[in-house]
Amino acid sequence: MTEIPKEEMLLKCPSTCAGCGSLLALRYILKAAGKDTVLVIPACCNSVIQGVYPYMLHTVPVYNIAFAAAAACASGMSEAFRAVGKKTNVIVYAGDGGTADIGIQALSGALERGEDFLYICYDNEAYGNTGMQRSGATPLGAITTTTPNGKTVNKKDLDRIIEAHNLPYQATACASYPADIYNKVKKALSIPGPKFIHILAPCPPGWRTPSEKTVEIGKMAVKSGIWVLWEKEYDKFTISAPSRAAMKKPSPVADYLKAQGRFRKVDDATAAKIQAQVDKNLKKIAAEAAYSEENA
Ligand SMILES: Cc1ncc(C[n+]2csc(CCOP(=O)(O)OP(=O)(O)O)c2C)c(N)n1
Ligand SMILES: [Mg+2]
């Protein structure tokens, strides 16, 4: 933490909800990226909380773009900067709806073409800005305005979809671990080509949690193993320190579910199903890390 610059790249006037996980993450993303950065933001909470020029939250240029087009826009922007010899960081900051659902075609194309930019998806697990409708990233059992009895299908495994593009750098993170975010963004931006980071961003109004518990809820996700922090640099897959510690003895997923109003309709059978999915995923991730280490 001592290496993280004290200078703030976000001004103290965000119109976020109190305890917004995506804003906390962005604070550390921009500290890592520095001034020579352009943000590309499609329609999402972050396109609203930025304010209206000249009363802006950000101290770097922001380009707002249509929902489906963030990765296409970042591709063109990055190509243009590189054509004139500039190394300016191009960072997409997009929600889960704009990434896992509506922007996935442009994203897949840009990743496959090998464009030089960093795409960050902050995942509040619903279409937050428009009032918390379910997205492909909403987890099983979660209540949203369009799943009033809890979502009946699983969260889309966005990371495995992205992984199929064989990126030079891919990682997961969580708003509750700012030093981990900072290090991952720094590393990502040091590598040429397409990079992707998927950040779990607790959302107090959407998740029905007290605003002062954002950091705690994110930590509960990691400690239970329902959210795993890892990074993949080319073929080298590593589990990040907080998850390595958590995976020795994961806490019950039920504790994480019970802490949030959005899971209040989850019955015992669904809770057991979610726990079984988490157990299976943790085994897969541990095996992947072991394989990567053996074959390094
Ligand atoms: C093509 C299109 N469809 C719908 C909308 C309305 N809209 C704006 S933001 C948003 C939700 C975005 O959800 P997500 O990407 O998860 O970001 P979050 O709001 O959760 O931060 C929607 C549906 C839009 N702007 N454009
Ligand atoms: Mg969202």
mmCIF file of C-alpha atoms and ligand atoms in Angstrom:
data_model
loop_
_atom_site.group_PDB
_atom_site.id
_atom_site.type_symbol
_atom_site.label_atom_id
_atom_site.label_comp_id
_atom_site.label_asym_id
_atom_site.label_seq_id
_atom_site.Cartn_x
_atom_site.Cartn_y
_atom_site.Cartn_z
ATOM 1 C CA MET A 1 0.000 0.000 0.000
ATOM 2 C CA THR A 2 2.915 2.361 0.680
ATOM 3 C CA GLU A 3 3.795 2.407 -3.024
ATOM 4 C CA ILE A 4 0.357 3.653 -4.046
ATOM 5 C CA PRO A 5 0.468 7.350 -5.003
ATOM 6 C CA LYS A 6 -1.252 9.682 -2.553
ATOM 7 C CA GLU A 7 -2.439 11.911 -5.387
ATOM 8 C CA GLU A 8 -6.136 11.428 -6.125
ATOM 9 C CA MET A 9 -7.186 11.155 -9.774
ATOM 10 C CA LEU A 10 -10.876 11.403 -8.875
ATOM 11 C CA LEU A 11 -12.245 14.625 -7.411
ATOM 12 C CA LYS A 12 -14.318 14.568 -4.260
ATOM 13 C CA CYS A 13 -17.693 15.120 -5.858
ATOM 14 C CA PRO A 14 -19.018 11.800 -7.150
ATOM 15 C CA SER A 15 -22.750 11.386 -7.391
ATOM 16 C CA THR A 16 -22.502 7.678 -6.632
ATOM 17 C CA CYS A 17 -24.674 5.897 -4.127
ATOM 18 C CA ALA A 18 -22.933 5.734 -0.742
ATOM 19 C CA GLY A 19 -20.539 2.804 -0.551
ATOM 20 C CA CYS A 20 -20.267 2.274 -4.337
ATOM 21 C CA GLY A 21 -17.792 -0.525 -5.018
ATOM 22 C CA SER A 22 -17.170 0.519 -8.616
ATOM 23 C CA LEU A 23 -16.000 3.981 -7.570
ATOM 24 C CA LEU A 24 -13.646 2.542 -4.963
ATOM 25 C CA ALA A 25 -12.116 0.293 -7.626
ATOM 26 C CA LEU A 26 -11.791 3.142 -10.120
ATOM 27 C CA ARG A 27 -9.948 5.248 -7.572
ATOM 28 C CA TYR A 28 -7.128 2.684 -7.470
ATOM 29 C CA ILE A 29 -7.266 1.909 -11.189
ATOM 30 C CA LEU A 30 -6.529 5.554 -11.995
ATOM 31 C CA LYS A 31 -3.801 5.807 -9.361
ATOM 32 C CA ALA A 32 -2.111 2.890 -11.128
ATOM 33 C CA ALA A 33 -2.713 4.224 -14.645
ATOM 34 C CA GLY A 34 -1.629 7.817 -14.036
ATOM 35 C CA LYS A 35 -2.316 10.974 -16.017
ATOM 36 C CA ASP A 36 -1.523 9.736 -19.522
ATOM 37 C CA THR A 37 -4.788 7.821 -19.677
ATOM 38 C CA VAL A 38 -8.103 8.036 -21.474
ATOM 39 C CA LEU A 39 -11.170 6.284 -20.089
ATOM 40 C CA VAL A 40 -13.778 4.854 -22.433
ATOM 41 C CA ILE A 41 -17.082 4.425 -20.610
ATOM 42 C CA PRO A 42 -20.225 2.968 -22.185
ATOM 43 C CA ALA A 43 -23.696 3.471 -20.719
ATOM 44 C CA CYS A 44 -23.557 2.339 -17.067
ATOM 45 C CA CYS A 45 -23.548 3.820 -13.561
ATOM 46 C CA ASN A 46 -20.087 5.250 -14.221
ATOM 47 C CA SER A 47 -21.288 7.222 -17.224
ATOM 48 C CA VAL A 48 -23.720 9.019 -14.935
ATOM 49 C CA ILE A 49 -21.709 9.541 -11.768
ATOM 50 C CA GLN A 50 -18.947 11.293 -13.716
ATOM 51 C CA GLY A 51 -21.001 14.523 -13.797
ATOM 52 C CA VAL A 52 -21.412 16.923 -16.701
ATOM 53 C CA TYR A 53 -18.539 18.945 -18.155
ATOM 54 C CA PRO A 54 -16.981 21.106 -16.710
ATOM 55 C CA TYR A 55 -18.097 19.687 -13.342
ATOM 56 C CA MET A 56 -16.388 16.338 -13.791
ATOM 57 C CA LEU A 57 -15.331 13.701 -11.310
ATOM 58 C CA HIS A 58 -12.330 12.515 -13.348
ATOM 59 C CA THR A 59 -9.037 14.283 -13.914
ATOM 60 C CA VAL A 60 -8.353 12.315 -17.124
ATOM 61 C CA PRO A 61 -10.312 12.570 -20.391
ATOM 62 C CA VAL A 62 -13.414 10.390 -20.580
ATOM 63 C CA TYR A 63 -15.056 9.267 -23.791
ATOM 64 C CA ASN A 64 -18.672 8.149 -23.448
ATOM 65 C CA ILE A 65 -19.795 5.677 -26.048
ATOM 66 C CA ALA A 66 -22.903 3.676 -26.904
ATOM 67 C CA PHE A 67 -23.575 0.618 -24.779
ATOM 68 C CA ALA A 68 -22.444 -1.998 -27.295
ATOM 69 C CA ALA A 69 -19.435 -0.163 -28.691
ATOM 70 C CA ALA A 70 -16.863 0.349 -25.903
ATOM 71 C CA ALA A 71 -14.277 -2.136 -27.152
ATOM 72 C CA ALA A 72 -14.655 -0.997 -30.772
ATOM 73 C CA CYS A 73 -14.171 2.604 -29.671
ATOM 74 C CA ALA A 74 -11.113 1.715 -27.567
ATOM 75 C CA SER A 75 -9.647 -0.198 -30.519
ATOM 76 C CA GLY A 76 -9.831 2.841 -32.785
ATOM 77 C CA MET A 77 -8.552 5.150 -30.094
ATOM 78 C CA SER A 78 -5.601 2.932 -29.292
ATOM 79 C CA GLU A 79 -4.738 2.521 -33.002
ATOM 80 C CA ALA A 80 -4.846 6.299 -33.430
ATOM 81 C CA PHE A 81 -2.595 6.956 -30.422
ATOM 82 C CA ARG A 82 -0.081 4.319 -31.553
ATOM 83 C CA ALA A 83 -0.115 5.704 -35.117
ATOM 84 C CA VAL A 84 1.143 9.051 -33.825
ATOM 85 C CA GLY A 85 3.658 7.401 -31.493
ATOM 86 C CA LYS A 86 1.776 7.943 -28.224
ATOM 87 C CA LYS A 87 1.737 5.374 -25.442
ATOM 88 C CA THR A 88 -1.410 6.805 -23.796
ATOM 89 C CA ASN A 89 -3.274 4.163 -21.791
ATOM 90 C CA VAL A 90 -6.694 3.398 -23.199
ATOM 91 C CA ILE A 91 -8.890 1.877 -20.501
ATOM 92 C CA VAL A 92 -12.477 0.774 -20.932
ATOM 93 C CA TYR A 93 -14.447 0.917 -17.690
ATOM 94 C CA ALA A 94 -17.700 -0.918 -18.287
ATOM 95 C CA GLY A 95 -20.385 -2.663 -16.272
ATOM 96 C CA ASP A 96 -21.268 -6.339 -16.351
ATOM 97 C CA GLY A 97 -24.333 -5.735 -18.527
ATOM 98 C CA GLY A 98 -22.242 -3.755 -20.995
ATOM 99 C CA THR A 99 -19.595 -6.491 -21.009
ATOM 100 C CA ALA A 100 -21.082 -9.948 -20.473
ATOM 101 C CA ASP A 101 -24.235 -9.208 -22.464
ATOM 102 C CA ILE A 102 -24.525 -6.226 -24.743
ATOM 103 C CA GLY A 103 -20.872 -5.368 -25.474
ATOM 104 C CA ILE A 104 -19.509 -8.873 -25.823
ATOM 105 C CA GLN A 105 -19.424 -8.957 -29.614
ATOM 106 C CA ALA A 106 -17.278 -5.822 -29.925
ATOM 107 C CA LEU A 107 -15.130 -7.022 -27.023
ATOM 108 C CA SER A 108 -14.528 -10.460 -28.523
ATOM 109 C CA GLY A 109 -13.586 -8.889 -31.862
ATOM 110 C CA ALA A 110 -11.132 -6.452 -30.289
ATOM 111 C CA LEU A 111 -9.489 -9.161 -28.170
ATOM 112 C CA GLU A 112 -9.144 -11.457 -31.163
ATOM 113 C CA ARG A 113 -7.596 -8.665 -33.261
ATOM 114 C CA GLY A 114 -5.023 -8.092 -30.520
ATOM 115 C CA GLU A 115 -5.750 -4.405 -29.941
ATOM 116 C CA ASP A 116 -3.590 -2.642 -27.367
ATOM 117 C CA PHE A 117 -5.913 -1.560 -24.553
ATOM 118 C CA LEU A 118 -7.096 -2.576 -21.092
ATOM 119 C CA TYR A 119 -10.725 -3.558 -20.673
ATOM 120 C CA ILE A 120 -11.995 -3.493 -17.096
ATOM 121 C CA CYS A 121 -15.415 -4.862 -16.288
ATOM 122 C CA TYR A 122 -16.723 -3.810 -12.875
ATOM 123 C CA ASP A 123 -19.296 -6.360 -11.926
ATOM 124 C CA ASN A 124 -22.154 -5.269 -9.675
ATOM 125 C CA GLU A 125 -24.054 -8.279 -10.989
ATOM 126 C CA ALA A 126 -26.983 -6.420 -12.571
ATOM 127 C CA TYR A 127 -28.012 -3.484 -14.742
ATOM 128 C CA GLY A 128 -27.530 -1.071 -11.841
ATOM 129 C CA ASN A 129 -27.934 2.277 -13.518
ATOM 130 C CA THR A 130 -31.433 1.562 -14.768
ATOM 131 C CA GLY A 131 -32.684 0.208 -11.452
ATOM 132 C CA MET A 132 -31.152 -3.247 -10.981
ATOM 133 C CA GLN A 133 -32.518 -5.478 -13.735
ATOM 134 C CA ARG A 134 -30.897 -8.912 -14.014
ATOM 135 C CA SER A 135 -27.890 -9.289 -16.313
ATOM 136 C CA GLY A 136 -26.063 -12.383 -17.528
ATOM 137 C CA ALA A 137 -23.714 -11.790 -14.601
ATOM 138 C CA THR A 138 -26.447 -11.855 -11.950
ATOM 139 C CA PRO A 139 -25.838 -14.911 -9.756
ATOM 140 C CA LEU A 140 -28.238 -17.763 -9.113
ATOM 141 C CA GLY A 141 -30.797 -16.868 -6.435
ATOM 142 C CA ALA A 142 -30.326 -13.091 -6.546
ATOM 143 C CA ILE A 143 -33.404 -10.885 -6.509
ATOM 144 C CA THR A 144 -33.437 -8.088 -9.081
ATOM 145 C CA THR A 145 -36.371 -6.051 -10.401
ATOM 146 C CA THR A 146 -36.751 -8.574 -13.236
ATOM 147 C CA THR A 147 -36.130 -11.649 -11.067
ATOM 148 C CA PRO A 148 -38.359 -10.816 -8.089
ATOM 149 C CA ASN A 149 -38.186 -14.378 -6.754
ATOM 150 C CA GLY A 150 -34.450 -14.796 -7.307
ATOM 151 C CA LYS A 151 -32.612 -15.640 -10.530
ATOM 152 C CA THR A 152 -33.237 -19.223 -11.572
ATOM 153 C CA VAL A 153 -30.182 -19.685 -13.799
ATOM 154 C CA ASN A 154 -26.454 -19.386 -13.157
ATOM 155 C CA LYS A 155 -24.129 -16.426 -13.540
ATOM 156 C CA LYS A 156 -22.491 -16.420 -16.961
ATOM 157 C CA ASP A 157 -18.837 -17.456 -16.687
ATOM 158 C CA LEU A 158 -17.440 -14.352 -18.358
ATOM 159 C CA ASP A 159 -13.844 -15.126 -17.390
ATOM 160 C CA ARG A 160 -13.844 -18.448 -19.233
ATOM 161 C CA ILE A 161 -15.265 -16.743 -22.316
ATOM 162 C CA ILE A 162 -12.504 -14.133 -22.203
ATOM 163 C CA GLU A 163 -9.894 -16.796 -21.479
ATOM 164 C CA ALA A 164 -10.752 -18.469 -24.782
ATOM 165 C CA HIS A 165 -9.140 -15.449 -26.491
ATOM 166 C CA ASN A 166 -5.714 -16.334 -24.966
ATOM 167 C CA LEU A 167 -4.826 -12.836 -23.821
ATOM 168 C CA PRO A 168 -1.356 -11.732 -22.737
ATOM 169 C CA TYR A 169 -2.900 -10.672 -19.423
ATOM 170 C CA GLN A 170 -6.168 -11.458 -17.680
ATOM 171 C CA ALA A 171 -7.133 -11.119 -14.019
ATOM 172 C CA THR A 172 -9.945 -10.966 -11.531
ATOM 173 C CA ALA A 173 -10.066 -8.510 -8.629
ATOM 174 C CA CYS A 174 -12.452 -7.156 -6.020
ATOM 175 C CA ALA A 175 -13.120 -3.595 -4.865
ATOM 176 C CA SER A 176 -12.291 -4.657 -1.277
ATOM 177 C CA TYR A 177 -8.633 -5.301 -2.166
ATOM 178 C CA PRO A 178 -7.252 -1.989 -3.492
ATOM 179 C CA ALA A 179 -3.558 -2.983 -3.413
ATOM 180 C CA ASP A 180 -4.361 -6.062 -5.505
ATOM 181 C CA ILE A 181 -6.261 -3.879 -8.018
ATOM 182 C CA TYR A 182 -3.413 -1.381 -8.140
ATOM 183 C CA ASN A 183 -0.787 -4.070 -8.799
ATOM 184 C CA LYS A 184 -2.878 -5.804 -11.445
ATOM 185 C CA VAL A 185 -3.611 -2.611 -13.359
ATOM 186 C CA LYS A 186 0.083 -1.632 -13.239
ATOM 187 C CA LYS A 187 1.101 -5.024 -14.561
ATOM 188 C CA ALA A 188 -1.605 -5.073 -17.237
ATOM 189 C CA LEU A 189 -0.585 -1.671 -18.549
ATOM 190 C CA SER A 190 3.051 -2.759 -18.809
ATOM 191 C CA ILE A 191 2.109 -5.495 -21.281
ATOM 192 C CA PRO A 192 1.330 -4.735 -24.956
ATOM 193 C CA GLY A 193 -1.860 -6.092 -26.524
ATOM 194 C CA PRO A 194 -5.321 -6.703 -25.132
ATOM 195 C CA LYS A 195 -5.756 -7.046 -21.359
ATOM 196 C CA PHE A 196 -8.853 -7.799 -19.316
ATOM 197 C CA ILE A 197 -9.601 -7.378 -15.597
ATOM 198 C CA HIS A 198 -12.914 -8.429 -14.032
ATOM 199 C CA ILE A 199 -13.628 -6.667 -10.737
ATOM 200 C CA LEU A 200 -16.368 -7.656 -8.305
ATOM 201 C CA ALA A 201 -17.948 -4.374 -7.187
ATOM 202 C CA PRO A 202 -20.463 -4.626 -4.333
ATOM 203 C CA CYS A 203 -23.490 -2.370 -4.858
ATOM 204 C CA PRO A 204 -25.295 -1.458 -1.599
ATOM 205 C CA PRO A 205 -28.709 -0.514 -3.058
ATOM 206 C CA GLY A 206 -28.735 -3.413 -5.516
ATOM 207 C CA TRP A 207 -27.360 -6.034 -3.178
ATOM 208 C CA ARG A 208 -29.460 -4.726 -0.294
ATOM 209 C CA THR A 209 -26.497 -4.237 2.001
ATOM 210 C CA PRO A 210 -25.643 -1.343 4.347
ATOM 211 C CA SER A 211 -23.432 1.185 2.542
ATOM 212 C CA GLU A 212 -20.693 0.955 5.166
ATOM 213 C CA LYS A 213 -20.364 -2.811 4.571
ATOM 214 C CA THR A 214 -19.136 -2.685 0.957
ATOM 215 C CA VAL A 215 -15.561 -3.661 1.780
ATOM 216 C CA GLU A 216 -16.698 -6.347 4.213
ATOM 217 C CA ILE A 217 -19.130 -7.899 1.705
ATOM 218 C CA GLY A 218 -16.452 -8.045 -0.997
ATOM 219 C CA LYS A 219 -14.091 -9.722 1.448
ATOM 220 C CA MET A 220 -16.794 -12.240 2.345
ATOM 221 C CA ALA A 221 -17.099 -13.095 -1.359
ATOM 222 C CA VAL A 222 -13.374 -13.800 -1.568
ATOM 223 C CA LYS A 223 -13.163 -15.604 1.765
ATOM 224 C CA SER A 224 -16.019 -17.935 0.821
ATOM 225 C CA GLY A 225 -14.489 -18.630 -2.587
ATOM 226 C CA ILE A 226 -17.589 -17.534 -4.501
ATOM 227 C CA TRP A 227 -15.228 -14.939 -6.008
ATOM 228 C CA VAL A 228 -11.624 -15.981 -6.618
ATOM 229 C CA LEU A 229 -8.761 -13.560 -7.198
ATOM 230 C CA TRP A 230 -6.314 -14.783 -9.823
ATOM 231 C CA GLU A 231 -4.219 -13.614 -12.716
ATOM 232 C CA LYS A 232 -3.046 -15.141 -15.941
ATOM 233 C CA GLU A 233 0.003 -13.798 -17.713
ATOM 234 C CA TYR A 234 0.204 -15.604 -21.040
ATOM 235 C CA ASP A 235 0.042 -19.246 -19.868
ATOM 236 C CA LYS A 236 1.084 -18.598 -16.278
ATOM 237 C CA PHE A 237 -1.953 -18.887 -14.023
ATOM 238 C CA THR A 238 -1.591 -17.780 -10.389
ATOM 239 C CA ILE A 239 -4.052 -17.518 -7.545
ATOM 240 C CA SER A 240 -3.641 -14.120 -5.850
ATOM 241 C CA ALA A 241 -2.616 -13.919 -2.183
ATOM 242 C CA PRO A 242 -6.034 -13.163 -0.585
ATOM 243 C CA SER A 243 -7.624 -16.133 -2.367
ATOM 244 C CA ARG A 244 -4.657 -18.419 -1.690
ATOM 245 C CA ALA A 245 -5.178 -17.737 2.011
ATOM 246 C CA ALA A 246 -8.971 -18.103 1.761
ATOM 247 C CA MET A 247 -8.809 -21.392 -0.127
ATOM 248 C CA LYS A 248 -7.047 -23.116 2.778
ATOM 249 C CA LYS A 249 -10.304 -22.940 4.703
ATOM 250 C CA PRO A 250 -13.112 -21.177 2.825
ATOM 251 C CA SER A 251 -15.909 -19.698 4.923
ATOM 252 C CA PRO A 252 -19.456 -20.988 4.270
ATOM 253 C CA VAL A 253 -21.081 -19.373 1.234
ATOM 254 C CA ALA A 254 -24.289 -19.198 3.298
ATOM 255 C CA ASP A 255 -22.705 -16.424 5.404
ATOM 256 C CA TYR A 256 -22.124 -14.368 2.257
ATOM 257 C CA LEU A 257 -25.683 -15.001 1.047
ATOM 258 C CA LYS A 258 -27.270 -14.199 4.413
ATOM 259 C CA ALA A 259 -25.468 -10.859 4.610
ATOM 260 C CA GLN A 260 -27.360 -9.574 1.546
ATOM 261 C CA GLY A 261 -31.040 -8.785 1.112
ATOM 262 C CA ARG A 262 -30.925 -9.773 -2.572
ATOM 263 C CA PHE A 263 -30.481 -13.441 -1.538
ATOM 264 C CA ARG A 264 -33.312 -13.464 1.023
ATOM 265 C CA LYS A 265 -35.447 -15.821 -1.061
ATOM 266 C CA VAL A 266 -32.703 -18.425 -1.480
ATOM 267 C CA ASP A 267 -33.969 -21.693 0.037
ATOM 268 C CA ASP A 268 -31.766 -24.377 1.589
ATOM 269 C CA ALA A 269 -31.647 -26.469 -1.590
ATOM 270 C CA THR A 270 -30.470 -23.508 -3.695
ATOM 271 C CA ALA A 271 -27.930 -22.508 -1.038
ATOM 272 C CA ALA A 272 -26.557 -26.080 -1.098
ATOM 273 C CA LYS A 273 -26.405 -25.951 -4.900
ATOM 274 C CA ILE A 274 -24.465 -22.676 -4.816
ATOM 275 C CA GLN A 275 -22.079 -24.105 -2.201
ATOM 276 C CA ALA A 276 -21.517 -27.213 -4.355
ATOM 277 C CA GLN A 277 -20.769 -25.032 -7.399
ATOM 278 C CA VAL A 278 -18.265 -23.006 -5.385
ATOM 279 C CA ASP A 279 -16.564 -26.166 -4.058
ATOM 280 C CA LYS A 280 -16.260 -27.558 -7.579
ATOM 281 C CA ASN A 281 -14.920 -24.299 -8.987
ATOM 282 C CA LEU A 282 -12.312 -23.987 -6.231
ATOM 283 C CA LYS A 283 -11.067 -27.497 -7.048
ATOM 284 C CA LYS A 284 -10.817 -26.584 -10.737
ATOM 285 C CA ILE A 285 -8.932 -23.371 -9.986
ATOM 286 C CA ALA A 286 -6.520 -25.093 -7.598
ATOM 287 C CA ALA A 287 -5.842 -27.757 -10.237
ATOM 288 C CA GLU A 288 -5.266 -25.111 -12.908
ATOM 289 C CA ALA A 289 -2.776 -23.260 -10.692
ATOM 290 C CA ALA A 290 -0.953 -26.519 -9.852
ATOM 291 C CA TYR A 291 -0.775 -27.488 -13.537
ATOM 292 C CA SER A 292 0.537 -24.039 -14.452
ATOM 293 C CA GLU A 293 3.222 -24.235 -11.771
ATOM 294 C CA GLU A 294 4.344 -27.717 -12.826
ATOM 295 C CA ASN A 295 4.538 -26.707 -16.477
ATOM 296 C CA ALA A 296 6.107 -23.286 -15.988
HETATM 297 C C1 LIG B 1 -28.673 0.182 -26.314
HETATM 298 C C2 LIG B 1 -29.045 0.619 -24.943
HETATM 299 N N1 LIG B 1 -29.905 -0.123 -24.232
HETATM 300 C C3 LIG B 1 -30.245 0.246 -22.979
HETATM 301 C C4 LIG B 1 -29.719 1.377 -22.417
HETATM 302 C C5 LIG B 1 -30.139 1.784 -21.027
HETATM 303 N N2 LIG B 1 -29.091 1.540 -20.048
HETATM 304 C C6 LIG B 1 -28.195 2.497 -19.703
HETATM 305 S S1 LIG B 1 -27.146 1.994 -18.516
HETATM 306 C C7 LIG B 1 -27.891 0.483 -18.410
HETATM 307 C C8 LIG B 1 -27.439 -0.542 -17.409
HETATM 308 C C9 LIG B 1 -25.989 -0.901 -17.536
HETATM 309 O O1 LIG B 1 -25.691 -2.022 -16.739
HETATM 310 P P1 LIG B 1 -24.182 -2.429 -16.487
HETATM 311 O O2 LIG B 1 -23.461 -2.475 -17.772
HETATM 312 O O3 LIG B 1 -24.160 -3.648 -15.651
HETATM 313 O O4 LIG B 1 -23.609 -1.183 -15.670
HETATM 314 P P2 LIG B 1 -24.172 -0.621 -14.253
HETATM 315 O O5 LIG B 1 -25.328 0.263 -14.599
HETATM 316 O O6 LIG B 1 -24.570 -1.784 -13.431
HETATM 317 O O7 LIG B 1 -23.062 0.180 -13.689
HETATM 318 C C10 LIG B 1 -28.939 0.375 -19.331
HETATM 319 C C11 LIG B 1 -29.809 -0.790 -19.498
HETATM 320 C C12 LIG B 1 -28.814 2.141 -23.189
HETATM 321 N N3 LIG B 1 -28.215 3.232 -22.711
HETATM 322 N N4 LIG B 1 -28.494 1.741 -24.444
HETATM 323 MG MG MG B 2 -23.874 -3.772 -13.606
#
